[in-house]
Every structure is written in C-alpha cells, then in structure tokens.
Amino acid sequence: MKYQAKLLSFGSWFFGCLTIMLMTANPVTPELTVFNGPGMWLALGIFSLLYVLPLVGALIKVDYGYHLLTGWLAISLLLFMLAGVPVLFSGGTSGLRLLLILVALLGISDVLFWLPLALVPQRPLQEN
C-alpha cells in the first residue's frame, strides 16, 4: 500500500505540472499567461518544491511529511478544480480545452484515490 500511495503522489504532481503548463498555454489572457515564460517555470518550481519537502522529511525519518503531503494534495485538488475556469472562457483551440479537461479530471481522480490512503490508520508513506 505504501508504493501505491507514492505512485499516486507522483501522479498528482505530474498532473499538477501538466495543468499549470496547459493553463499557461491557454489563450484566454495572452498578456498574463506565457507558455515557457519565467512565470510558468516559477510556478512549476514552487509546485515541485511543495512535493519534494515531504519526501525529504521521509528520508530523514521526520514525521511531518505525511501531513504536509496530504495538505499539498488538497491544494492540488483545488488547482484541478480551478483549471476548469479557463476552459469555460476560452474561445478557440478546442483541442487545448479538451486536453486541459482531461488532465484536470485525471488529477482529480488521482487525488480522490489518494485521500482514502491518507485517512487509514497505518500510514502508507512511512516505513513501519
């Protein structure tokens, strides 16, 4: 069960990064969102750092990482839900909109599969 939780955590990180990249490629606000711009890379770096911090805690055997990762996954769930806003208001590029919807739905399902693992008494991300 521990490996399943780690795989779902990686999936949530991956879908979160894809969501950020697809949101910056959306032409709704071209002056605010620039794909491959410094803002996109900063957002990806911060998002990735939030997922690396709990892993560092697990490596040094500190018990904070499990609770942090549960919080980050809840924030990721909010990101996936908010990804629908550009989909509703973008005029063209139906392929980009469909891809963003697909990635957001995959991310939501990933987090919803992970959260029951977070609520079980034995913590699957930690060595027992």
XYZ file of C-alpha atoms in Angstrom:
128
model
C 0.000 0.000 0.000
C 2.946 2.296 0.611
C 4.054 2.033 -3.027
C 0.535 2.731 -4.252
C 0.472 5.947 -2.203
C 3.855 7.006 -3.590
C 2.699 6.284 -7.133
C -0.476 8.295 -6.610
C 1.577 11.156 -5.120
C 3.809 11.159 -8.185
C 0.728 11.101 -10.420
C -0.756 14.077 -8.612
C 2.498 16.002 -9.019
C 2.701 15.086 -12.709
C -0.904 16.051 -13.456
C -0.450 19.269 -11.454
C 2.577 20.241 -13.546
C 0.687 19.438 -16.745
C -2.260 21.514 -15.559
C -0.029 24.514 -14.861
C 1.604 24.183 -18.277
C -1.721 23.872 -20.088
C -3.184 26.828 -18.210
C -0.274 28.994 -19.294
C -0.758 27.889 -22.903
C -4.430 28.882 -22.854
C -5.129 31.964 -24.992
C -7.765 33.479 -22.675
C -5.398 36.099 -21.285
C -2.392 36.176 -23.604
C -0.810 39.133 -21.828
C -0.860 37.320 -18.470
C -0.019 33.773 -19.446
C 3.081 32.974 -21.420
C 3.929 29.355 -22.074
C 7.615 28.702 -21.339
C 7.899 32.075 -19.629
C 9.541 32.743 -16.281
C 6.169 32.751 -14.505
C 5.371 29.246 -15.670
C 8.770 27.923 -14.585
C 8.488 29.669 -11.216
C 5.048 28.117 -10.661
C 6.358 24.679 -11.642
C 9.347 25.089 -9.338
C 7.240 26.089 -6.352
C 4.738 23.320 -7.067
C 7.537 20.744 -7.321
C 9.222 22.022 -4.155
C 5.978 21.518 -2.249
C 6.038 17.859 -3.263
C 9.750 17.379 -2.536
C 9.564 18.683 1.052
C 7.553 15.704 2.397
C 9.912 13.287 0.654
C 12.884 14.944 2.341
C 11.079 14.525 5.661
C 10.583 10.830 4.958
C 14.269 10.425 4.110
C 15.424 11.899 7.407
C 12.699 9.984 9.310
C 10.758 13.041 10.485
C 7.019 12.535 10.889
C 5.853 15.824 9.329
C 5.952 14.752 5.683
C 2.809 12.681 5.665
C 0.656 15.517 6.961
C 2.249 18.056 4.621
C 1.659 15.871 1.590
C -1.996 15.496 2.490
C -2.282 19.286 2.597
C -0.476 19.722 -0.710
C -2.784 17.168 -2.315
C -5.794 19.125 -1.086
C -4.287 22.254 -2.657
C -3.706 20.283 -5.857
C -7.352 19.275 -5.833
C -8.249 22.954 -5.742
C -5.856 23.598 -8.654
C -7.507 20.883 -10.707
C -10.956 22.281 -9.984
C -9.892 25.828 -10.870
C -8.427 24.593 -14.155
C -11.975 24.492 -15.466
C -12.260 28.285 -15.403
C -10.031 28.873 -18.462
C -11.865 26.055 -20.230
C -15.175 27.838 -19.800
C -13.978 31.201 -21.068
C -11.564 30.351 -23.868
C -12.922 30.983 -27.317
C -10.804 28.907 -29.684
C -8.463 25.927 -29.514
C -10.902 23.197 -28.594
C -8.067 20.655 -28.533
C -6.272 22.552 -25.770
C -9.503 22.869 -23.820
C -10.211 19.142 -24.108
C -6.675 18.268 -23.048
C -6.937 20.573 -20.025
C -10.263 18.990 -19.054
C -8.777 15.502 -19.408
C -5.685 16.317 -17.341
C -7.778 18.035 -14.647
C -10.156 15.059 -14.429
C -7.244 12.632 -14.196
C -5.705 14.785 -11.457
C -8.970 14.924 -9.520
C -9.397 11.163 -9.745
C -5.764 10.660 -8.656
C -6.231 12.825 -5.564
C -9.559 11.179 -4.731
C -7.878 7.757 -4.844
C -5.003 9.050 -2.685
C -7.031 10.694 0.075
C -8.515 7.429 1.455
C -4.946 6.174 1.784
C -4.222 9.247 3.881
C -7.096 8.508 6.211
C -6.205 4.901 7.074
C -4.634 4.261 10.489
C -1.404 2.783 9.154
C 0.448 5.452 7.236
C 1.404 4.028 3.845
C 4.066 6.595 3.031
C 6.181 5.912 6.048
C 8.388 2.992 6.967
C 6.929 0.966 9.832
